Structures are given as C-alpha cells and as structure tokens.
Coordinates of C-alpha atoms in Angstrom, one line a residue:
M1 CA 4.9 -58.3 -51.5
D2 CA 1.7 -59.3 -53.3
K3 CA -1.3 -59.2 -51.1
N4 CA -3.9 -62.0 -51.0
K5 CA -1.1 -64.5 -52.0
F6 CA -2.5 -67.2 -49.7
R7 CA -5.9 -68.1 -48.4
V8 CA -6.2 -69.3 -44.8
L9 CA -9.5 -70.8 -43.8
V10 CA -10.3 -70.8 -40.1
T11 CA -12.9 -73.3 -38.9
G12 CA -14.1 -71.0 -36.2
S13 CA -15.7 -67.5 -35.8
N14 CA -12.7 -65.9 -34.1
L15 CA -8.9 -65.8 -33.9
V16 CA -6.7 -63.7 -31.7
S17 CA -5.5 -60.5 -33.4
A18 CA -1.9 -61.4 -33.1
A19 CA -2.4 -64.6 -35.1
V20 CA -4.4 -62.7 -37.8
A21 CA -1.6 -60.2 -38.0
K22 CA 1.1 -62.9 -38.4
L23 CA -0.9 -64.4 -41.3
E24 CA -1.6 -61.1 -43.0
S25 CA 2.1 -60.2 -42.8
I26 CA 2.8 -62.8 -45.5
G27 CA 0.0 -61.7 -47.7
A28 CA -2.6 -64.1 -46.5
T29 CA -6.3 -63.6 -46.6
V30 CA -7.8 -64.9 -43.3
E31 CA -11.4 -66.1 -43.7
L32 CA -13.3 -67.0 -40.5
M33 CA -16.3 -69.3 -40.5
S34 CA -19.1 -68.3 -38.1
G35 CA -22.2 -70.2 -37.2
K36 CA -22.6 -74.0 -37.5
I37 CA -19.9 -75.5 -39.6
T38 CA -21.0 -78.8 -41.2
A39 CA -19.0 -81.1 -43.5
E40 CA -21.1 -80.0 -46.4
R41 CA -20.5 -76.3 -45.7
L42 CA -16.8 -76.8 -45.3
L43 CA -16.6 -78.5 -48.7
K44 CA -18.6 -75.7 -50.3
E45 CA -16.3 -73.1 -48.7
I46 CA -13.2 -74.8 -49.9
A47 CA -14.5 -75.1 -53.4
Q48 CA -15.0 -71.3 -53.7
S49 CA -11.3 -70.6 -54.2
P50 CA -7.9 -72.2 -53.7
T51 CA -7.2 -72.8 -50.0
H52 CA -3.6 -73.0 -49.0
A53 CA -4.0 -73.6 -45.2
I54 CA -6.7 -74.6 -42.8
L55 CA -6.5 -73.5 -39.2
M56 CA -8.7 -75.9 -37.3
R57 CA -10.6 -74.5 -34.3
G58 CA -13.1 -77.4 -34.1
N59 CA -15.6 -79.4 -36.1
P60 CA -16.0 -80.7 -38.7
P61 CA -13.2 -83.2 -39.2
I62 CA -10.8 -82.9 -42.1
T63 CA -11.6 -86.0 -44.1
A64 CA -10.1 -87.5 -47.3
A65 CA -13.0 -85.8 -49.2
V66 CA -12.0 -82.4 -47.8
L67 CA -8.4 -83.0 -48.8
E68 CA -9.4 -84.0 -52.3
A69 CA -11.5 -80.8 -52.7
A70 CA -8.5 -78.7 -51.7
P71 CA -5.6 -79.4 -54.2
A72 CA -3.8 -76.2 -53.2
L73 CA -3.8 -77.1 -49.5
R74 CA -0.3 -77.3 -48.0
V75 CA -0.9 -77.3 -44.2
I76 CA -3.5 -78.1 -41.6
A77 CA -2.7 -76.3 -38.4
K78 CA -4.6 -77.3 -35.2
H79 CA -5.6 -74.7 -32.7
G80 CA -4.5 -77.2 -30.1
V81 CA -2.9 -80.6 -30.0
G82 CA -5.4 -83.3 -30.8
V83 CA -5.4 -84.6 -34.3
D84 CA -8.0 -87.4 -34.1
S85 CA -10.3 -85.2 -36.2
V86 CA -7.8 -85.2 -39.1
D87 CA -7.3 -88.0 -41.6
V88 CA -3.6 -87.8 -41.2
E89 CA -3.0 -90.7 -43.6
A90 CA -4.9 -89.0 -46.4
A91 CA -3.1 -85.7 -45.7
T92 CA 0.3 -87.5 -45.8
K93 CA -0.6 -89.1 -49.2
R94 CA -1.3 -85.6 -50.6
G95 CA 1.8 -84.0 -49.1
V96 CA -0.2 -81.9 -46.6
L97 CA 1.6 -81.2 -43.3
V98 CA -0.5 -81.7 -40.2
M99 CA 0.7 -79.5 -37.3
V100 CA -0.2 -78.9 -33.7
A101 CA 0.2 -75.8 -31.6
G102 CA 3.3 -77.0 -29.7
D103 CA 2.9 -76.8 -25.9
A104 CA 0.6 -73.8 -26.1
N105 CA -2.1 -75.3 -23.9
A106 CA 0.1 -77.8 -21.9
P107 CA 0.4 -75.5 -18.8
A108 CA -3.4 -75.1 -18.7
V109 CA -4.2 -78.8 -19.1
A110 CA -1.5 -79.8 -16.6
E111 CA -2.9 -77.3 -14.0
M112 CA -6.4 -78.6 -14.5
T113 CA -5.2 -82.1 -14.1
M114 CA -3.6 -81.3 -10.8
G115 CA -6.7 -79.4 -9.8
F116 CA -8.7 -82.6 -10.3
V117 CA -6.1 -84.6 -8.3
L118 CA -6.5 -82.2 -5.4
A119 CA -10.3 -82.0 -5.6
L120 CA -10.7 -85.7 -5.7
S121 CA -8.1 -86.5 -3.0
R122 CA -9.5 -83.8 -0.6
E123 CA -13.1 -84.6 -1.6
M124 CA -13.8 -80.9 -2.3
M125 CA -17.0 -81.4 -4.1
R126 CA -18.5 -83.5 -1.3
F127 CA -17.3 -81.2 1.4
D128 CA -18.7 -78.2 -0.4
A129 CA -22.1 -79.9 -0.4
V130 CA -21.8 -80.8 3.3
A131 CA -20.9 -77.3 4.3
R132 CA -23.7 -75.8 2.3
S133 CA -26.2 -78.2 4.0
G134 CA -25.2 -76.8 7.4
Q135 CA -23.2 -79.9 8.6
W136 CA -19.9 -79.2 10.2
N137 CA -18.5 -82.5 11.4
R138 CA -14.7 -81.9 11.2
E139 CA -13.9 -85.1 13.0
R140 CA -15.8 -87.3 10.6
D141 CA -15.0 -85.7 7.2
H142 CA -11.5 -86.4 6.1
G143 CA -9.6 -86.1 2.9
T144 CA -6.4 -87.8 1.7
E145 CA -3.0 -86.1 1.5
L146 CA -1.1 -86.5 -1.8
R147 CA 2.4 -86.9 -0.3
G148 CA 3.5 -90.5 -0.7
R149 CA 0.8 -91.4 -3.1
T150 CA 1.4 -92.8 -6.6
L151 CA 0.2 -91.0 -9.7
G152 CA 0.2 -93.0 -12.9
L153 CA 0.5 -91.1 -16.2
V154 CA -0.6 -92.8 -19.4
G155 CA 1.4 -90.9 -22.0
F156 CA 4.4 -88.7 -21.4
G157 CA 4.3 -85.9 -24.0
R158 CA 4.4 -82.2 -23.3
I159 CA 1.3 -82.3 -21.0
G160 CA 2.3 -85.5 -19.2
R161 CA 5.7 -84.1 -18.5
R162 CA 4.3 -80.9 -17.0
V163 CA 1.9 -82.9 -14.8
A164 CA 4.8 -84.9 -13.5
E165 CA 6.7 -81.7 -12.7
L166 CA 3.8 -80.3 -10.7
A167 CA 3.0 -83.6 -9.0
R168 CA 6.5 -84.0 -7.6
C169 CA 6.1 -80.6 -5.8
F170 CA 3.5 -82.3 -3.7
G171 CA 5.7 -85.2 -2.8
V172 CA 3.9 -87.6 -5.2
H173 CA 5.6 -90.6 -6.6
V174 CA 5.1 -90.5 -10.4
I175 CA 5.1 -93.5 -12.7
A176 CA 4.5 -93.3 -16.5
F177 CA 3.7 -95.6 -19.4
S178 CA 4.3 -94.5 -23.0
R179 CA 4.5 -96.1 -26.4
S180 CA 7.7 -94.1 -26.7
P181 CA 9.5 -95.2 -23.6
M182 CA 12.5 -93.0 -24.3
S183 CA 10.3 -90.0 -23.9
I184 CA 10.0 -90.7 -20.1
D185 CA 12.4 -88.5 -18.1
A186 CA 13.8 -90.7 -15.3
K187 CA 14.2 -87.5 -13.2
L188 CA 10.4 -87.0 -13.2
A189 CA 8.9 -90.4 -13.4
H190 CA 9.6 -94.1 -13.0
K191 CA 9.0 -96.0 -16.2
A192 CA 6.1 -98.6 -15.9
E193 CA 6.8 -101.8 -17.8
S194 CA 3.2 -102.0 -19.1
L195 CA -0.1 -100.3 -18.9
E196 CA -1.4 -103.2 -16.8
S197 CA 1.4 -102.7 -14.2
L198 CA 0.7 -99.0 -14.0
L199 CA -3.0 -99.5 -13.4
A200 CA -2.3 -102.0 -10.7
E201 CA 0.2 -99.7 -8.9
A202 CA -1.2 -96.2 -9.2
D203 CA -3.5 -94.6 -6.6
I204 CA -4.5 -92.1 -9.3
V205 CA -4.5 -92.8 -13.0
S206 CA -4.4 -89.8 -15.5
L207 CA -4.6 -90.1 -19.3
H208 CA -2.4 -87.9 -21.5
C209 CA -2.2 -90.0 -24.7
P210 CA -3.5 -89.4 -28.2
L211 CA -6.6 -91.0 -29.6
D212 CA -6.1 -93.5 -32.4
S213 CA -7.1 -97.0 -33.4
T214 CA -4.8 -98.5 -30.7
T215 CA -6.0 -96.3 -27.8
R216 CA -9.7 -96.0 -28.5
G217 CA -11.6 -97.6 -25.6
M218 CA -8.4 -98.6 -23.8
M219 CA -10.0 -97.9 -20.4
D220 CA -12.6 -100.6 -20.5
R221 CA -14.0 -102.9 -17.8
R222 CA -10.8 -105.0 -17.7
A223 CA -8.7 -101.9 -17.3
F224 CA -10.8 -100.4 -14.5
G225 CA -10.8 -103.8 -12.8
L226 CA -7.0 -103.8 -12.7
M227 CA -7.0 -100.5 -10.8
K228 CA -6.7 -100.6 -7.0
P229 CA -9.9 -100.6 -5.0
G230 CA -10.4 -96.9 -4.0
A231 CA -8.2 -95.6 -6.8
M232 CA -9.1 -92.4 -8.7
F233 CA -9.3 -91.8 -12.5
I234 CA -8.7 -88.6 -14.5
N235 CA -9.1 -87.9 -18.2
T236 CA -8.1 -84.6 -19.7
A237 CA -7.3 -86.1 -23.1
R238 CA -10.0 -87.5 -25.4
G239 CA -13.3 -88.9 -24.4
A240 CA -13.2 -91.9 -26.7
L241 CA -10.2 -93.3 -24.8
V242 CA -12.7 -94.4 -22.1
D243 CA -15.6 -96.9 -22.1
E244 CA -17.9 -94.6 -20.2
T245 CA -20.4 -97.3 -19.2
A246 CA -17.5 -99.3 -17.6
L247 CA -16.4 -96.1 -15.7
A248 CA -19.9 -95.4 -14.5
E249 CA -20.1 -99.0 -13.2
A250 CA -16.8 -98.8 -11.5
L251 CA -17.9 -95.6 -9.7
T252 CA -21.4 -96.9 -8.8
S253 CA -20.0 -100.2 -7.4
G254 CA -17.5 -98.2 -5.3
H255 CA -14.5 -99.9 -6.9
L256 CA -13.2 -96.5 -7.8
R257 CA -13.3 -93.7 -5.2
G258 CA -13.8 -91.0 -7.7
A259 CA -13.1 -89.7 -11.2
A260 CA -12.8 -86.4 -13.1
L261 CA -13.4 -86.0 -16.8
D262 CA -12.8 -83.0 -19.1
A263 CA -13.6 -84.9 -22.3
L264 CA -16.5 -87.2 -23.2
V265 CA -17.4 -89.4 -26.1
N266 CA -20.5 -87.3 -26.8
E267 CA -20.2 -83.6 -26.0
P268 CA -22.5 -82.4 -24.4
P269 CA -23.7 -85.7 -22.9
A270 CA -27.3 -86.7 -23.3
P271 CA -29.6 -86.1 -20.3
D272 CA -29.9 -89.8 -19.7
D273 CA -26.1 -90.5 -19.9
P274 CA -25.2 -92.9 -17.1
L275 CA -22.2 -90.8 -16.2
L276 CA -24.4 -87.9 -15.1
S277 CA -25.8 -90.1 -12.2
A278 CA -22.5 -91.7 -11.3
P279 CA -21.3 -90.9 -7.8
N280 CA -18.1 -89.0 -7.0
L281 CA -17.6 -87.7 -10.5
I282 CA -16.4 -84.3 -11.6
L283 CA -17.3 -83.2 -15.1
T284 CA -16.0 -80.1 -17.0
P285 CA -17.0 -79.0 -20.5
H286 CA -13.7 -79.9 -22.4
N287 CA -12.1 -76.6 -21.3
A288 CA -9.0 -77.9 -19.5
G289 CA -6.8 -76.4 -22.2
I290 CA -8.7 -73.1 -22.5
T291 CA -7.4 -70.2 -20.5
F292 CA -7.0 -66.6 -21.7
G293 CA -3.2 -67.2 -22.0
A294 CA -3.6 -70.6 -23.7
V295 CA -6.0 -69.3 -26.3
E296 CA -3.5 -66.5 -27.2
R297 CA -0.7 -69.0 -27.4
M298 CA -2.6 -71.6 -29.5
G299 CA -3.7 -69.0 -32.0
E300 CA -0.2 -67.5 -32.4
N301 CA 1.5 -70.9 -32.6
A302 CA -1.0 -72.2 -35.2
A303 CA -0.4 -69.0 -37.2
E304 CA 3.4 -69.4 -36.9
N305 CA 3.1 -73.0 -38.2
I306 CA 1.2 -71.8 -41.2
V307 CA 3.6 -69.0 -41.9
A308 CA 6.6 -71.4 -41.7
V309 CA 5.1 -73.7 -44.3
L310 CA 3.6 -71.2 -46.7
F311 CA 6.5 -68.7 -46.5
G312 CA 9.3 -71.2 -46.5
G313 CA 10.4 -70.6 -42.9
S314 CA 11.8 -73.0 -40.4
V315 CA 9.3 -75.7 -39.5
D316 CA 9.5 -77.0 -36.0
P317 CA 9.5 -80.8 -36.4
L318 CA 8.1 -81.3 -32.9
N319 CA 4.9 -79.6 -34.1
V320 CA 4.6 -81.9 -37.2
V321 CA 2.4 -85.0 -36.9
N322 CA 3.4 -86.6 -40.2
R323 CA 7.1 -86.0 -40.0
S324 CA 7.9 -88.2 -42.9
L325 CA 6.9 -85.3 -45.1
L326 CA 9.6 -83.0 -43.8
E327 CA 12.1 -84.7 -46.0
T328 CA 10.2 -83.5 -49.1
Q329 CA 9.7 -79.9 -47.9
P330 CA 11.6 -77.1 -49.6
K331 CA 14.7 -76.0 -47.7

C-alpha cells in the first residue's frame, strides 16, 4: 500500500494514539494543528497540499470558504456530535460527507445530566456552602426526592435516550418532545404533543437537541414563563439554544428554582455576564462529554468514519448528517 495516500488535518493539538494508528493504517498522513487556530490559519494550512479529510476537534468553523479551498476534501469528521460549526449545506453541495462520532460521548453527557438533576434537586451546592459555614440545621434544610417527579427531555437522540434510561432508575416519569416523534421510545418516555405542553408539565427540563436556525434561542422569556414555578432547567447541549438573559431573570425572580449549564453562548463568559450573578445556578466549562473514556471513543470513532469514507469501507448512516449523499457514495 502506498504511504501518504491521504492527508488528514486535525483541528487540534492531539489525538489518541489508537485513532492515529487507524488513520495511518490506510496510508494517511495525520497532521495536528497546535496553538491558536484561526479561520485564516486553517485556510492557509489547507492550501499547502490536498486535504482529503478534516477531523474537527474545535474551532474554527468549517465554512463555505474552507470547503472551496479544499477541492480534494471528502469527509469532515467531528470529534463529537455537534455540527453547528459546519456549513452542512455547503458541504453537501460539494459532495463532502459530514459525520459525527456516534454515541461515543453519550454516556458521559447523560451521566452529567443526571448529576445536575441530583445536584439541583438535593440542593448540593447550597448545602455544601451551609456545611462549610458551620451551620448544621438538619430540620430546616431539605432537598427534594426524584421519585414521582417529571423530567422533560427536549430531543430524544442518543443522549436523550440514555438520560431517559438513567432517570427511570430513580422512579422519574419521563416525557419527551422531538422533531422526529418516531424516535421516542414509548418504553422510556411519554411523547409530549408540543414543546409548550412539555414545558408546562415538567418539573425538570433538559435540552438534548441540535442547534440550528429553528432551535436557536428557543428557550426565551416566553418558554421560561411556560415552565412551572419552582421548576429546574438543564442544558448540556448548545449554549445558543438559550436566551441567557431570560434565564438569569427567571432565576433571579425565583420563578425557576435552579438551573445547570454546561454550554454557554460565549465561552468562557465575560466577567460581567449576568449569569455569573444569578442565584441557584451551576456552571461547568462545556466538559459534560469529556471523560477519559469518551475522549478515547470519540477519537477512534472519528477515525473510523474517515477510514470508511477514504478507504471505501462501510459507512454507518447513523453517523452521517447529510445522508442524501450516501446514495452517491461508491459501493
């Protein structure tokens, strides 16, 4: 087999050794990008030599300009599942497959989501502060049990399904709303007729939907106003799904009992971001899907996706975002 047959550009400074080995096994040259990666730098890097695959580990986004500069490009493989940083329409027009890393990080995100559910319900952050201050009033400080409560999942893909599986172990009633209603497993969740009905019924609302033009800012003042007084809100998906000013207002007014966010519109937030002063809010630095195991699986799955496309292997259609292109792929 000829070596250096393919060039795979990784928009990150590292990739697990197993993933590198998979790519090199088909004669690919794996090039890592360290340091700050700007759009200009990415375009310059692509222009140096034909690039057959991009393995996305982060910024910058893959725009129409990047695609135009890479005529040899055949696949964009995400080291994860979110594709809002890829111009999927432009990729589709150029015949470039856009692929995600399957359910590689689904267990990690689902576990973090349930961690948030437990932390908010049992008020762990507040109780930690109380205990550290020397207070010890067990009769006054109470949390809320999960059993019998209603968890509303907005989106029911791989992550939403795993959250439902975990939540049911706690005796939680799960309802779900999805733009693909057939994806909702009736054994795990009751199908909500609309987003509005889910917001009105759920004690806890958790987002697990992709970010696109129809979902951007979906959780606005009206949406938070539809939620039950004292309800809780969780977002482990994408920050731009949420109007953060509206969320801060709902927390400050006491309409919402608490919230937990793993993704923000601006990461990291500015020092004067109103969310930072909102009460009963847990923030984590967009690492819900990052565990040692998840990083290994995401790297290997992304590499497997690239190998399948470049080497003519079997492409998993569930990992393909622009599935209309599968009909044009060589058998």
